[in-house]
Amino acid sequence: MNKRSLDKKRLLGTLLFFLLVSVALVLAGRGFTGQPDEAKQENCSITGFAFDTTYTITLYEGGSQQLLNRCTEKCAKYEQIFSRTRENSEVYQINLLSRLYEKGDQTEIDRLRSDGKLPAYQELAGGGLEVDVSQSLAELIAQGIRYGEISKGAFDITIEPVSSLWNFTADSPVLPEKETIRDALPYVDYSKLKIQNHTLQILKPGMGLDLGGIAKGYIADQLKSYLVKQGVTSGLINLGGNVLCIGEKPDGSDFQIGIQYPFADRNKIIATVAVKDVSVVSSGIYERYFTENDTIYHHILDPQTGYPRENDLLAVTIISDQSVDGDGLSTTCFGLGVEEGKKLIDSMEGVTAVFITRDEKLHYADGFQKLLVPR
């Protein structure tokens, strides 16, 4: 065999080798195991970190690792939309635009827009801004405005100018200056937001969005909807305490969900409920807080004062069909207090709640006690 034929044979062999390796890598990247990508598995689970918390999704029937991976991708996508602290997220860019516009810094607006770091906008006749937003953000803002109306302002998604002054997760949290809180309060007013289709109107420039009090519930609902459509019939979605049940346990029994004992270890529970296909959401002053001069400063802020809510409550737990309602109502009821909160819950269909006061007593809305597991 001459040299040219030998070189040609070696070249073909090399090309064949790389072709086989490429095919193997593609199949590995798809999780290929000799079965279809969406082959059903039992009791598969995934844990990740997003929305400043650890989340866990467990599928008991009809699930697969591929579906869990897809849920992880969805969590990352939603964080890129709703986060108020991640630069280049949709909410971060809207908040930055609102602040710069209020300051009249057109040079910086133009610079950031040319870099793709601010959204396009229209000026309103009354001096406000109009911005096109994604479908998911439009839906969540609409829910936030709804709970602002239901709570008469006790829940307010425009709390960002105030909430950005507090850092409850810092190694050494610092109490904001009274003057900075006072100056931020005029920019907190959900009624100055208007949403229609994909268009958001900010009627008072300088306002900002903080969707942390409702986003996890919305995301849990979206994940559940996706998983059910993919054939999942039993599972649990836990987004940092926002628990959403998919169906019931594989044996047909209820899921048993523990309600944390305030300020105790997460393994210590004050009550347990038996539920299926519903959401269980808790809000409490023990979740994120710091102490200064023997005073506890927690993350549930009062939109009227800019400071943590002061009442007799340690925590509120809401059971509802939709997790977004549990999220919105838990914060709303914490702001309203026990008596007004119970009245609100009892006036609503398909929702119940328990309120834990500082004396560690449990106060039940209608129907909650029927769900308790005997201790």
mmCIF file with all atom_site columns, N, CA and C in Angstrom, residues 45 78 104 147 196 247 258 303 336 367 371:
data_model
loop_
_atom_site.group_PDB
_atom_site.id
_atom_site.type_symbol
_atom_site.label_atom_id
_atom_site.label_alt_id
_atom_site.label_comp_id
_atom_site.label_asym_id
_atom_site.label_entity_id
_atom_site.label_seq_id
_atom_site.pdbx_PDB_ins_code
_atom_site.Cartn_x
_atom_site.Cartn_y
_atom_site.Cartn_z
_atom_site.occupancy
_atom_site.B_iso_or_equiv
_atom_site.pdbx_formal_charge
_atom_site.auth_seq_id
_atom_site.auth_comp_id
_atom_site.auth_asym_id
_atom_site.auth_atom_id
_atom_site.pdbx_PDB_model_num
ATOM 1  N N  . SER A 1 45  ? -35.993 12.901 42.803 1.00 0.00 ? 45  SER A N  1
ATOM 2  C CA . SER A 1 45  ? -35.996 14.179 43.509 1.00 0.00 ? 45  SER A CA 1
ATOM 3  C C  . SER A 1 45  ? -34.827 15.032 43.059 1.00 0.00 ? 45  SER A C  1
ATOM 4  N N  . TYR A 1 78  ? -37.372 31.869 35.859 1.00 0.00 ? 78  TYR A N  1
ATOM 5  C CA . TYR A 1 78  ? -38.222 32.752 36.649 1.00 0.00 ? 78  TYR A CA 1
ATOM 6  C C  . TYR A 1 78  ? -37.394 33.683 37.535 1.00 0.00 ? 78  TYR A C  1
ATOM 7  N N  . GLY A 1 104 ? -34.021 62.090 36.465 1.00 0.00 ? 104 GLY A N  1
ATOM 8  C CA . GLY A 1 104 ? -33.784 62.860 35.253 1.00 0.00 ? 104 GLY A CA 1
ATOM 9  C C  . GLY A 1 104 ? -32.446 62.575 34.602 1.00 0.00 ? 104 GLY A C  1
ATOM 10 N N  . TYR A 1 147 ? -53.871 41.552 45.395 1.00 0.00 ? 147 TYR A N  1
ATOM 11 C CA . TYR A 1 147 ? -53.722 41.401 46.838 1.00 0.00 ? 147 TYR A CA 1
ATOM 12 C C  . TYR A 1 147 ? -53.498 42.731 47.534 1.00 0.00 ? 147 TYR A C  1
ATOM 13 N N  . GLN A 1 196 ? -51.981 46.101 31.909 1.00 0.00 ? 196 GLN A N  1
ATOM 14 C CA . GLN A 1 196 ? -52.970 45.681 30.926 1.00 0.00 ? 196 GLN A CA 1
ATOM 15 C C  . GLN A 1 196 ? -52.249 44.908 29.836 1.00 0.00 ? 196 GLN A C  1
ATOM 16 N N  . GLY A 1 247 ? -51.493 15.979 43.588 1.00 0.00 ? 247 GLY A N  1
ATOM 17 C CA . GLY A 1 247 ? -52.301 14.807 43.883 1.00 0.00 ? 247 GLY A CA 1
ATOM 18 C C  . GLY A 1 247 ? -52.156 14.356 45.328 1.00 0.00 ? 247 GLY A C  1
ATOM 19 N N  . GLY A 1 258 ? -45.792 19.277 57.993 1.00 0.00 ? 258 GLY A N  1
ATOM 20 C CA . GLY A 1 258 ? -45.559 19.866 59.300 1.00 0.00 ? 258 GLY A CA 1
ATOM 21 C C  . GLY A 1 258 ? -45.475 21.379 59.241 1.00 0.00 ? 258 GLY A C  1
ATOM 22 N N  . PRO A 1 303 ? -45.982 48.492 54.834 1.00 0.00 ? 303 PRO A N  1
ATOM 23 C CA . PRO A 1 303 ? -45.858 49.516 53.786 1.00 0.00 ? 303 PRO A CA 1
ATOM 24 C C  . PRO A 1 303 ? -46.171 50.927 54.276 1.00 0.00 ? 303 PRO A C  1
ATOM 25 N N  . LEU A 1 336 ? -52.857 42.038 58.628 1.00 0.00 ? 336 LEU A N  1
ATOM 26 C CA . LEU A 1 336 ? -54.181 42.343 59.174 1.00 0.00 ? 336 LEU A CA 1
ATOM 27 C C  . LEU A 1 336 ? -54.321 41.944 60.632 1.00 0.00 ? 336 LEU A C  1
ATOM 28 N N  . GLY A 1 367 ? -62.551 25.445 59.232 1.00 0.00 ? 367 GLY A N  1
ATOM 29 C CA . GLY A 1 367 ? -62.136 24.285 58.442 1.00 0.00 ? 367 GLY A CA 1
ATOM 30 C C  . GLY A 1 367 ? -60.726 23.799 58.681 1.00 0.00 ? 367 GLY A C  1
ATOM 31 N N  . LEU A 1 371 ? -58.273 19.370 59.319 1.00 0.00 ? 371 LEU A N  1
ATOM 32 C CA . LEU A 1 371 ? -57.110 18.877 58.599 1.00 0.00 ? 371 LEU A CA 1
ATOM 33 C C  . LEU A 1 371 ? -55.972 18.471 59.532 1.00 0.00 ? 371 LEU A C  1
#
